[in-house]
Tab-separated table of C-alpha atoms in Angstrom:
chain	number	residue	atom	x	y	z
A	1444	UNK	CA	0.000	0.000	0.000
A	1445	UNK	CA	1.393	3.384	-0.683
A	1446	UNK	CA	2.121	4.181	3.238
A	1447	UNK	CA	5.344	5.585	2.633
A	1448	UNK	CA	7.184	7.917	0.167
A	1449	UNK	CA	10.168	5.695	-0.457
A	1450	UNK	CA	13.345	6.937	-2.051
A	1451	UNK	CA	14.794	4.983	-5.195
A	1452	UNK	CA	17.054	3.105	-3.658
A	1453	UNK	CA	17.634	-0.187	-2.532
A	1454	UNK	CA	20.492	-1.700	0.231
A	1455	UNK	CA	21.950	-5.073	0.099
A	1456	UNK	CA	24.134	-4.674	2.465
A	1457	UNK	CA	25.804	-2.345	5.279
A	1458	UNK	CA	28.683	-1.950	7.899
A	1459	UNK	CA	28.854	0.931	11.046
A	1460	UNK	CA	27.391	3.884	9.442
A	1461	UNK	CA	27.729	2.478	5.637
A	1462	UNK	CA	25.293	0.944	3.293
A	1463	UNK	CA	25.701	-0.133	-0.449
A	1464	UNK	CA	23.179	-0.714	-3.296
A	1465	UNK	CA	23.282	-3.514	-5.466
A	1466	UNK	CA	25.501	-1.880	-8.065
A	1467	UNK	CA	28.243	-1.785	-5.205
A	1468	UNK	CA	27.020	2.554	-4.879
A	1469	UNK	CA	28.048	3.470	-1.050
A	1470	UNK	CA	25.975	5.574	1.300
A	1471	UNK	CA	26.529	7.168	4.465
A	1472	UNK	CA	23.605	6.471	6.490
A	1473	UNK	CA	22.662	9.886	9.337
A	1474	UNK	CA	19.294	8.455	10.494
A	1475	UNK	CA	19.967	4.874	11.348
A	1476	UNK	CA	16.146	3.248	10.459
A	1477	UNK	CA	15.224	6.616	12.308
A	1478	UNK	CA	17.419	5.666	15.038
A	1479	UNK	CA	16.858	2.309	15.393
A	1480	UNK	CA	20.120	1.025	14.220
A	1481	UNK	CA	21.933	2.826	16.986
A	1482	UNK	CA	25.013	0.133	16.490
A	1483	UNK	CA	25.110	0.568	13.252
A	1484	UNK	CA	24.795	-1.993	10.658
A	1485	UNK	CA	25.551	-5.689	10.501
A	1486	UNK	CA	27.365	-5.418	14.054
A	1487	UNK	CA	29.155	-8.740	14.163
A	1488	UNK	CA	28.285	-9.649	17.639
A	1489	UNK	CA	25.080	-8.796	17.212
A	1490	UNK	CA	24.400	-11.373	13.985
A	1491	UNK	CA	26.463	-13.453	16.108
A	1492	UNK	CA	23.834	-13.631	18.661
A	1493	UNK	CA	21.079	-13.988	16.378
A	1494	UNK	CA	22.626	-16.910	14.541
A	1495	UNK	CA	23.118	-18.867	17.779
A	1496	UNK	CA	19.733	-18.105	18.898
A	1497	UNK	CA	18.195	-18.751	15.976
A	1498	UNK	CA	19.912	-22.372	15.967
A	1499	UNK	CA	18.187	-23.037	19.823
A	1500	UNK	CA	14.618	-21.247	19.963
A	1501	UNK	CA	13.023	-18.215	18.404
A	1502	UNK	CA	9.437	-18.887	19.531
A	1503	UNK	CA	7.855	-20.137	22.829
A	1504	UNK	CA	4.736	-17.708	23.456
A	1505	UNK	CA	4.338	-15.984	26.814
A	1506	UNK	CA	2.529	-18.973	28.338
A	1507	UNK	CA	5.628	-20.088	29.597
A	1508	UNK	CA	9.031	-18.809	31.187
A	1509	UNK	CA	11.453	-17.060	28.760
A	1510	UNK	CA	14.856	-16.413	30.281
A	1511	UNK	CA	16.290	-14.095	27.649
A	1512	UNK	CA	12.773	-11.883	28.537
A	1513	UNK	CA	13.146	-12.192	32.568
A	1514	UNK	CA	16.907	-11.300	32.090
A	1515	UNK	CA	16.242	-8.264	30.038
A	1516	UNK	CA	13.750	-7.255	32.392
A	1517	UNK	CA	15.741	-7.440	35.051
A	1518	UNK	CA	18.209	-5.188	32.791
A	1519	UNK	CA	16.386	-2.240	31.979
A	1520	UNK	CA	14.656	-2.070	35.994
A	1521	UNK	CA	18.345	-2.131	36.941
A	1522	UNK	CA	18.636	0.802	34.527
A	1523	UNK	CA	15.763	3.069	35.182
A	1524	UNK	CA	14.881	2.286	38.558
A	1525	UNK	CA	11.432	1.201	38.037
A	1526	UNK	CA	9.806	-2.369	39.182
A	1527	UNK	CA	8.278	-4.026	36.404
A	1528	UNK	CA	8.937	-4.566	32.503
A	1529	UNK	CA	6.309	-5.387	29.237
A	1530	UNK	CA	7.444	-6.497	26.355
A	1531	UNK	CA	6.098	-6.037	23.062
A	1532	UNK	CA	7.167	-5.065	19.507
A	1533	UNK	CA	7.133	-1.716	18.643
A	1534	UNK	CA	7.403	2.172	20.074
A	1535	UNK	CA	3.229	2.245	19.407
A	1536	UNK	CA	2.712	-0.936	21.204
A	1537	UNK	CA	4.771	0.273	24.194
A	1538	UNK	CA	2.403	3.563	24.285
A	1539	UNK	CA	-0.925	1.573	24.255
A	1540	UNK	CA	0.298	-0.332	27.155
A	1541	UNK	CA	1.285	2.735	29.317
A	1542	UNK	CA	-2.299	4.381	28.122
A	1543	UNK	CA	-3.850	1.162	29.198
A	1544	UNK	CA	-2.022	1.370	32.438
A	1545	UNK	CA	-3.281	5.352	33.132
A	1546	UNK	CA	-7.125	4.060	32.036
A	1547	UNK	CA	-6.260	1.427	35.379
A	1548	UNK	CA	-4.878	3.680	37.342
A	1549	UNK	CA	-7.666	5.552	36.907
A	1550	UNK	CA	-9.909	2.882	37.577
A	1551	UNK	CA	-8.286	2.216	41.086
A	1552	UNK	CA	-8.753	6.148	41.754
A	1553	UNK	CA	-12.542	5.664	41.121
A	1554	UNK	CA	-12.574	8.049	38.315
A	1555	UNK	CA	-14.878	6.730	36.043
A	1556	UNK	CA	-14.197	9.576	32.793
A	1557	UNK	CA	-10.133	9.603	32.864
A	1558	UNK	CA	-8.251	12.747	31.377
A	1559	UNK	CA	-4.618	11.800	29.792
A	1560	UNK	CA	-2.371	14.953	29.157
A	1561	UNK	CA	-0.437	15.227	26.131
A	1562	UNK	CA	1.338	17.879	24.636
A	1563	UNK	CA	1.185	19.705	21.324
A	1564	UNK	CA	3.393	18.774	18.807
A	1565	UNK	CA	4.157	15.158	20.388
A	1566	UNK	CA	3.666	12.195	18.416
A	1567	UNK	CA	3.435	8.747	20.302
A	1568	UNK	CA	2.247	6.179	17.094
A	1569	UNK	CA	-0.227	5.086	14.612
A	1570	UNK	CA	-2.843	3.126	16.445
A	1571	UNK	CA	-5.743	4.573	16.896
A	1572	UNK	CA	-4.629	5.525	20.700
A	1573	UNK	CA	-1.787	6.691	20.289
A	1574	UNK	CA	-2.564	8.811	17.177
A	1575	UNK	CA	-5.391	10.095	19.466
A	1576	UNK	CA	-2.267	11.164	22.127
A	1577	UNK	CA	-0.462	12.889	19.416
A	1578	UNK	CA	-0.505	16.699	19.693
A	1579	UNK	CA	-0.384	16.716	15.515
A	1580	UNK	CA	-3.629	17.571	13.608
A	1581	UNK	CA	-2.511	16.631	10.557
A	1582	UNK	CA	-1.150	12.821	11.089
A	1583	UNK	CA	-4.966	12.152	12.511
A	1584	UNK	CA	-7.011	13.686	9.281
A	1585	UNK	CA	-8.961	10.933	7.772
A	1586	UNK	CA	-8.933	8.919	11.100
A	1587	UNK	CA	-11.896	10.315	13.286
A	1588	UNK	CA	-13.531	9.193	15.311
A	1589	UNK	CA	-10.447	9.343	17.435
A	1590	UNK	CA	-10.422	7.740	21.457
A	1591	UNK	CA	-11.638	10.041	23.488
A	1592	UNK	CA	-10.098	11.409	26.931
A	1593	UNK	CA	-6.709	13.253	25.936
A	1594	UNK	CA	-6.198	16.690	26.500
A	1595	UNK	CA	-3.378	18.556	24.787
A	1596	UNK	CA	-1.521	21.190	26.285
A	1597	UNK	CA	1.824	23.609	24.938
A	1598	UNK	CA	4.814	21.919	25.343
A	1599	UNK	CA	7.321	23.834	27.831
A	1600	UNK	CA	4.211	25.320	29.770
A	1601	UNK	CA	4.325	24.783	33.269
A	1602	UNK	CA	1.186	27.398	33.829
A	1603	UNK	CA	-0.619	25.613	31.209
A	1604	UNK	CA	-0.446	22.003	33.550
A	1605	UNK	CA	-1.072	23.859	36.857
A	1606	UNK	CA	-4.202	25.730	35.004
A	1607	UNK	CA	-5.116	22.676	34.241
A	1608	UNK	CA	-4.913	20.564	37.459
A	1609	UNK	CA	-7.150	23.242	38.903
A	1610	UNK	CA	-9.871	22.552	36.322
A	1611	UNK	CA	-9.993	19.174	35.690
A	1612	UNK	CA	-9.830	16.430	38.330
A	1613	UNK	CA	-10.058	13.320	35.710
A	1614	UNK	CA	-6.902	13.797	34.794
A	1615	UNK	CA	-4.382	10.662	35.847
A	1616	UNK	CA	-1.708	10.917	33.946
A	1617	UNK	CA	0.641	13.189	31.718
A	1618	UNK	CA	2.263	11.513	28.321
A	1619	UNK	CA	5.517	13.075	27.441
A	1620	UNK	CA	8.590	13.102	25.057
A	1621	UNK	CA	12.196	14.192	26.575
A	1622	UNK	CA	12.366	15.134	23.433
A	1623	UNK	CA	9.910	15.663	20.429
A	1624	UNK	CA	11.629	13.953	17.771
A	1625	UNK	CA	9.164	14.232	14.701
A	1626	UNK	CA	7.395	17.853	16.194
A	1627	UNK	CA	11.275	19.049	14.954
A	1628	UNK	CA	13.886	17.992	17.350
A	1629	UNK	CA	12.828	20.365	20.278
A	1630	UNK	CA	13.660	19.392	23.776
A	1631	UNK	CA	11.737	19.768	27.178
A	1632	UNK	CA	13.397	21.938	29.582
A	1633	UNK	CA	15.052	20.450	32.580
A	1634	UNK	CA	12.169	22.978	34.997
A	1635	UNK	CA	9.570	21.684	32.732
A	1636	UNK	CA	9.866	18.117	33.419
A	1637	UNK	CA	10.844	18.853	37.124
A	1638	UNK	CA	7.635	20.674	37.429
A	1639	UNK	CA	5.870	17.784	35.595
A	1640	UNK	CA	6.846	15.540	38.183
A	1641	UNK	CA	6.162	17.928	41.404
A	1642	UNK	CA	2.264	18.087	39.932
A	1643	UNK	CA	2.259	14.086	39.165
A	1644	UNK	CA	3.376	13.819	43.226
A	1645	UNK	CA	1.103	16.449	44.248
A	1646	UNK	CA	-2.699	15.296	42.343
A	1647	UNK	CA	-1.600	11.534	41.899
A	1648	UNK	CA	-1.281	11.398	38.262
A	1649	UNK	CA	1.279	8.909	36.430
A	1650	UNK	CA	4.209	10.586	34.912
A	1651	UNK	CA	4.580	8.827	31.726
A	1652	UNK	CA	7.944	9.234	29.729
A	1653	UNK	CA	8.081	7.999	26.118
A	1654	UNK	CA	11.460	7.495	25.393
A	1655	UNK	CA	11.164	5.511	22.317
A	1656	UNK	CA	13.290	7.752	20.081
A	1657	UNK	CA	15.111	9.093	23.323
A	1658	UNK	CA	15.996	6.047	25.092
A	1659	UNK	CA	19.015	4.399	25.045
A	1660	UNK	CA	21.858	6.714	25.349
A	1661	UNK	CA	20.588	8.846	22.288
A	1662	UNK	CA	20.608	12.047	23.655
A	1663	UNK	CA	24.121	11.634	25.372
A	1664	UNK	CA	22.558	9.727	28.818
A	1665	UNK	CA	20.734	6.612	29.355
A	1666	UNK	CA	17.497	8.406	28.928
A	1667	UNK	CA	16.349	11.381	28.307
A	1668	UNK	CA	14.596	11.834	31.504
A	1669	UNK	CA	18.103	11.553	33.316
A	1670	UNK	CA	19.145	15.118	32.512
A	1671	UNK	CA	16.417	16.703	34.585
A	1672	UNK	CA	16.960	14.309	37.153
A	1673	UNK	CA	13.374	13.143	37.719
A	1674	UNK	CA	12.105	9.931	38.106
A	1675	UNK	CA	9.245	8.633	36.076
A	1676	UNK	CA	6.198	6.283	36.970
A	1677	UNK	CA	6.060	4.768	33.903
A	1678	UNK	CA	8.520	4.733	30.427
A	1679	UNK	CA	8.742	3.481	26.983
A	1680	UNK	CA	11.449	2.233	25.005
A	1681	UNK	CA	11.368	0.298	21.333
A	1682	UNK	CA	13.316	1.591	18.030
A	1683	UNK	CA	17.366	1.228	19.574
A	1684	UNK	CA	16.580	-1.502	22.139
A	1685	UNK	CA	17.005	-4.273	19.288
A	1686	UNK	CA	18.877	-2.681	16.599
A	1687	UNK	CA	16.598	-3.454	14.178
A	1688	UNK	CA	14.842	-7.063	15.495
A	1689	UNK	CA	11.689	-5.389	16.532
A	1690	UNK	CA	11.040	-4.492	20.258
A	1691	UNK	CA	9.294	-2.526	22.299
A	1692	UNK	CA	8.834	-2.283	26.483
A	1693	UNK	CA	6.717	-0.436	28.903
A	1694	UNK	CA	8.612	-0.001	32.149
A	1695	UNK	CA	6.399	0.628	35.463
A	1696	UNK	CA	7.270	1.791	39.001
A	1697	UNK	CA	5.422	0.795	42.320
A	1698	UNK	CA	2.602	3.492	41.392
A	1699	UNK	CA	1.659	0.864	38.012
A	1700	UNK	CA	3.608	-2.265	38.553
A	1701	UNK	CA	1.053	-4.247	39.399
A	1702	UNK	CA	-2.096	-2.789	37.597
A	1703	UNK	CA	-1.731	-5.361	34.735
A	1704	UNK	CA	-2.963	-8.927	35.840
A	1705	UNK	CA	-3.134	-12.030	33.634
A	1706	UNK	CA	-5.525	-11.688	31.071
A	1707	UNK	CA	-5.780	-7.301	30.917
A	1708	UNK	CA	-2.723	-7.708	28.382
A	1709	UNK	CA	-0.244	-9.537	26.058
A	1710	UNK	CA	1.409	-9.690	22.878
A	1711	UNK	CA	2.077	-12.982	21.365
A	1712	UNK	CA	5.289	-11.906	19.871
A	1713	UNK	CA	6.468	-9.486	22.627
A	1714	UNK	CA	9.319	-10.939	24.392
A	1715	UNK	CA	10.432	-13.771	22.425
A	1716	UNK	CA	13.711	-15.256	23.039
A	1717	UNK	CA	15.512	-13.357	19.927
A	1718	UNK	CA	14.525	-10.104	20.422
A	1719	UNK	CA	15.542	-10.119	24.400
A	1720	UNK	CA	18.656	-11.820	24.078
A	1721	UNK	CA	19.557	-9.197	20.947
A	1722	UNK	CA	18.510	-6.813	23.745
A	1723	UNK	CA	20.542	-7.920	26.136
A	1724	UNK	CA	23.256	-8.004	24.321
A	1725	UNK	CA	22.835	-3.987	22.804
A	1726	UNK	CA	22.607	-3.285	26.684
A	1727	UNK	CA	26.007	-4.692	27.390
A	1728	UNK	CA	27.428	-2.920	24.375
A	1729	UNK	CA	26.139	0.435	25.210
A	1730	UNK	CA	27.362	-0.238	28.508
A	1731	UNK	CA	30.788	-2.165	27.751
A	1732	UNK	CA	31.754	1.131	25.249
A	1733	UNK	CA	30.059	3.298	27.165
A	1734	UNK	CA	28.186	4.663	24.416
A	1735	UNK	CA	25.838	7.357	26.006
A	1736	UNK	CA	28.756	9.122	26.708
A	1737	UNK	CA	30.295	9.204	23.155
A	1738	UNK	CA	26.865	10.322	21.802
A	1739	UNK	CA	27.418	13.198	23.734
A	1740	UNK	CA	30.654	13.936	23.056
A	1741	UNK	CA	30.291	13.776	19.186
A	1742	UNK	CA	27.112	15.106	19.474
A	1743	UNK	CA	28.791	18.209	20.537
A	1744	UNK	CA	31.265	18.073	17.464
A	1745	UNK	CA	28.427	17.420	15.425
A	1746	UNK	CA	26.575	20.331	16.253
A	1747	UNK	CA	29.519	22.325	16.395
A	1748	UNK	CA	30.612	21.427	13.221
A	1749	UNK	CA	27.343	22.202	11.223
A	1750	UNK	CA	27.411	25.651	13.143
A	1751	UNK	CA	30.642	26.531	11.555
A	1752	UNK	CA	29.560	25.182	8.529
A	1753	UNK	CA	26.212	26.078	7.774
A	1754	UNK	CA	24.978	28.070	11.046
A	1755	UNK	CA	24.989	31.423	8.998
A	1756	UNK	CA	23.783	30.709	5.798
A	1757	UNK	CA	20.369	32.227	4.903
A	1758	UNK	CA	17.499	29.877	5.650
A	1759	UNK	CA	18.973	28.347	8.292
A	1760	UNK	CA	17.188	29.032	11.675
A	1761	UNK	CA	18.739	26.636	14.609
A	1762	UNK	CA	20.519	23.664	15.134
A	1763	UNK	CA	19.497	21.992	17.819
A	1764	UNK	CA	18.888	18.856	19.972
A	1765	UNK	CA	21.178	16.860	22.770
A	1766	UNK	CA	23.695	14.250	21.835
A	1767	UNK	CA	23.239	12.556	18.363
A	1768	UNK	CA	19.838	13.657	17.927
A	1769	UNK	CA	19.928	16.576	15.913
A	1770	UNK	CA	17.899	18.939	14.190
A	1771	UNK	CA	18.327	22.214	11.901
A	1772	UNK	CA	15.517	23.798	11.366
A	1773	UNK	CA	15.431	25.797	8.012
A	1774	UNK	CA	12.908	28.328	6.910
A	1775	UNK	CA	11.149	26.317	4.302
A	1776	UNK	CA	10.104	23.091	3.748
A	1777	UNK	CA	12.122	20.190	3.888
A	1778	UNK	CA	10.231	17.142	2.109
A	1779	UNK	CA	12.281	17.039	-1.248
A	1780	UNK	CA	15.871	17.116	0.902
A	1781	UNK	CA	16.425	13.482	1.618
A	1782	UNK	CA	15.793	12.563	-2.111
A	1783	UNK	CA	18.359	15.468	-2.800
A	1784	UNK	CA	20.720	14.196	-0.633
A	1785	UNK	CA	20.742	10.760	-1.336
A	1786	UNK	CA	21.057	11.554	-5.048
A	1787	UNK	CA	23.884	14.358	-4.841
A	1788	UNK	CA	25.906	13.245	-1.621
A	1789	UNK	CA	24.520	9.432	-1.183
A	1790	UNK	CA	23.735	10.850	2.441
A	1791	UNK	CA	20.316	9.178	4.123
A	1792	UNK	CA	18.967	12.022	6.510
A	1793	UNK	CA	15.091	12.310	7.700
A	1794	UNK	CA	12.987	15.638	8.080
A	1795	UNK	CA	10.703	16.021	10.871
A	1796	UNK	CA	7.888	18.840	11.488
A	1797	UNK	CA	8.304	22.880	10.941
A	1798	UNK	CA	11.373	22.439	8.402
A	1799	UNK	CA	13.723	20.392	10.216
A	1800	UNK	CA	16.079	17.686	8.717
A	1801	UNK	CA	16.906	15.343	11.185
A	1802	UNK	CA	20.426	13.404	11.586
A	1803	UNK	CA	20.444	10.224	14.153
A	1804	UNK	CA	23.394	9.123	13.269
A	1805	UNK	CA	24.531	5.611	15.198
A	1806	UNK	CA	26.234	5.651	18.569
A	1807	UNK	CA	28.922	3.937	17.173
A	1808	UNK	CA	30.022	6.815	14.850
A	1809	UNK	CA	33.601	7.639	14.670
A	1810	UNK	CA	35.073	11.129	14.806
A	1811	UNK	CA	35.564	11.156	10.552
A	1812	UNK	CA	32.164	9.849	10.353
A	1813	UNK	CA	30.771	12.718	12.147
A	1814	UNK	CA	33.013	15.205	10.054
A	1815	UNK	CA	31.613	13.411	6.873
A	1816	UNK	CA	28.249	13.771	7.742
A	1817	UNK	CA	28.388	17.595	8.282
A	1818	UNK	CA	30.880	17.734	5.357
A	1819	UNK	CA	27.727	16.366	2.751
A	1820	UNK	CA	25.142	18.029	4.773
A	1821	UNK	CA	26.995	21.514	4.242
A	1822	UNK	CA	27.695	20.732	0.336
A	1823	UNK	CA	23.629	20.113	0.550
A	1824	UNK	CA	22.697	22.962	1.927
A	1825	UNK	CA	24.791	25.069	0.244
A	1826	UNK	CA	23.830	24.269	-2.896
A	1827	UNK	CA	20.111	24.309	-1.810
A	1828	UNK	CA	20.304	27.493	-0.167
A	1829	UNK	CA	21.863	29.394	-2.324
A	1830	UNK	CA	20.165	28.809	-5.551
């Protein structure tokens, strides 16, 4: 179906931050999968992993014990702090499970008409839930009716929440991004999330943190969250956490851990034995190269070096966004400049909303990958700009 506006290209086969077509053409991929591949490409212990699990079990259902799934879990509570860990197989799956856990939490609270807060210009997914929590217009036209009971309110707007919380007592929960990845690569405030949490403590709501694009050691820490220093009731991860074998988890602390009981939810692939030992093993990578940190150290030379090489040509407007998750937001639009850039520097970048291309580069990047990247995004840009 024509879901997607695909560029003419096809990839056989990559390595790190490199890809090559079938006519043996190299690329230099910026947007790993939209920063799922956060290891880059064909990482050898990775397919090592997969090829040994692949030769034991792939496939058990949830009806039983799965190690791999109780180690991972284990993992990521060790990682986060929180109590209890979902699994399922994508960032919108891990968003319908925390909305299913606020509608609970609601439900133990007695209020029978729940109130989710989300903010404008978030996006959480494509079901018909999380498209509903999305703070876009324009990804839900065609779609309505849409779930009722979110309320969206500016992003960065700590008066906006406490105006709010005066008003409306059904709310039980707030729904936020550390960062809003496809809204244009523009990032919460540390006081904003810290106020967040202080009204989440204060009325009894769930602090929800989507960290599906975040998570991971994207924006130069584990998660997002970490550089306000809060602590959140509930978080989701997907896109990085399997480099590419699809995943997805919904975290819970003591305040949701135990609102799920057997029967209120599942996945019959969440959790299988391949995708949580791949996990696993991406957790003792980031970990073993310490890889948050290095996203944001070249982060910084990222940024840097598209400010000295683009940062005063005319149409540019910012470049922004922590670690390797970068935007710069120009003053047009952006749709046509990945098929530019694939065709006249064999770069693969991704836009996201108000004119902003948007470079996710993998973790793994070297120093010279990071000075390509702005070298062909500069020759781009140039070239664009200026005609």
């Amino acid at each position: 179906m024509p879901t997607y506006r695909r560029l003419p290209v096809s990839f056989c086969r990559g390595r790190g931050l490199r890809l090559w077509d079938a006519q043996g053409n190299e690329y230099l991929d910026a947007i790993a999968g939209v920063g799922v591949t956060a290891l880059g490409h064909a990482h050898p212990e990775l397919a090592q992993v997969i090829a040994e699990q692949a030769a034991c079990v792939l496939h058990t259902s949830n009806l039983v014990e799965i190690e791999w799934q109780e180690r991972l879990a284990r993992r990521l509570c060790a990682l986060t702090g929180l109590a209890a860990a979902f699994f399922c197989n994508s960032g919108a799956e891990a968003n319908e499970a925390a909305l299913k856990l606020a509608r609970l939490h609601a439900r133990r609270r007695g209020v029978t008409a729940p109130l989710i807060l989300t903010l404008e210009n978030s996006f959480h997914g494509r079901t018909l839930a999380t498209l509903s929590a999305t703070g876009n217009p324009a990804v839900k036209e065609g779609f309505a009716p849409l779930v009722d009971g979110f309320l969206h309110v500016p992003a960065d707007d700590p008066a906006a929440l406490e105006a709010v919380a005066r008003s409306r007592p059904e709310v039980v929960a707030v729904l936020l991004e550390p960062v809003q990845g496809e809204g244009g690569v523009r990032s919460l405030s540390a006081a904003y999330l810290q106020a967040v949490r202080r009204l989440c403590d204060r009325h009894g709501w769930l602090m929800m943190v989507d960290e599906v694009q975040t998570g991971l050691g994207r924006t130069g820490a584990w998660f997002g969250y970490q550089h306000a220093g809060v602590q959140p009731d509930v978080l989701t991860l997907a896109k990085g956490l399997g480099n590419g074998i699809p995943i997805g988890a919904c975290l819970a602390g003591a305040a949701a851990a135990d609102l799920f009981a057997p029967g209120s939810h599942g996945s019959t692939f969440g959790g299988n034995p391949l995708a949580c030992r791949v996990a696993c093993t991406v957790l003792d990578i980031l970990a073993r190269d310490d890889l948050p940190r290095r996203a944001r150290r070249l982060g910084e030379r990222l940024r840097a070096g598209l400010q000295a090489a683009i940062g005063t040509l005319p149409g540019v407007e910012a470049i922004r966004g922590p670690g390797l998750m970068v935007g710069i937001a120009l003053d047009r639009p952006v749709d046509e400049l990945p098929r530019l850039a694939l065709e006249r520097e064999r770069l693969l970048l991704g836009v996201a909303r108000g004119g902003t291309l948007r470079l996710l580069p993998a973790l793994i990047a070297s120093e010279p990958d990071i000075d390509d990247i702005v070298a062909r995004v500069a020759r781009l840009l140039t070239g664009v700009l200026r005609s």
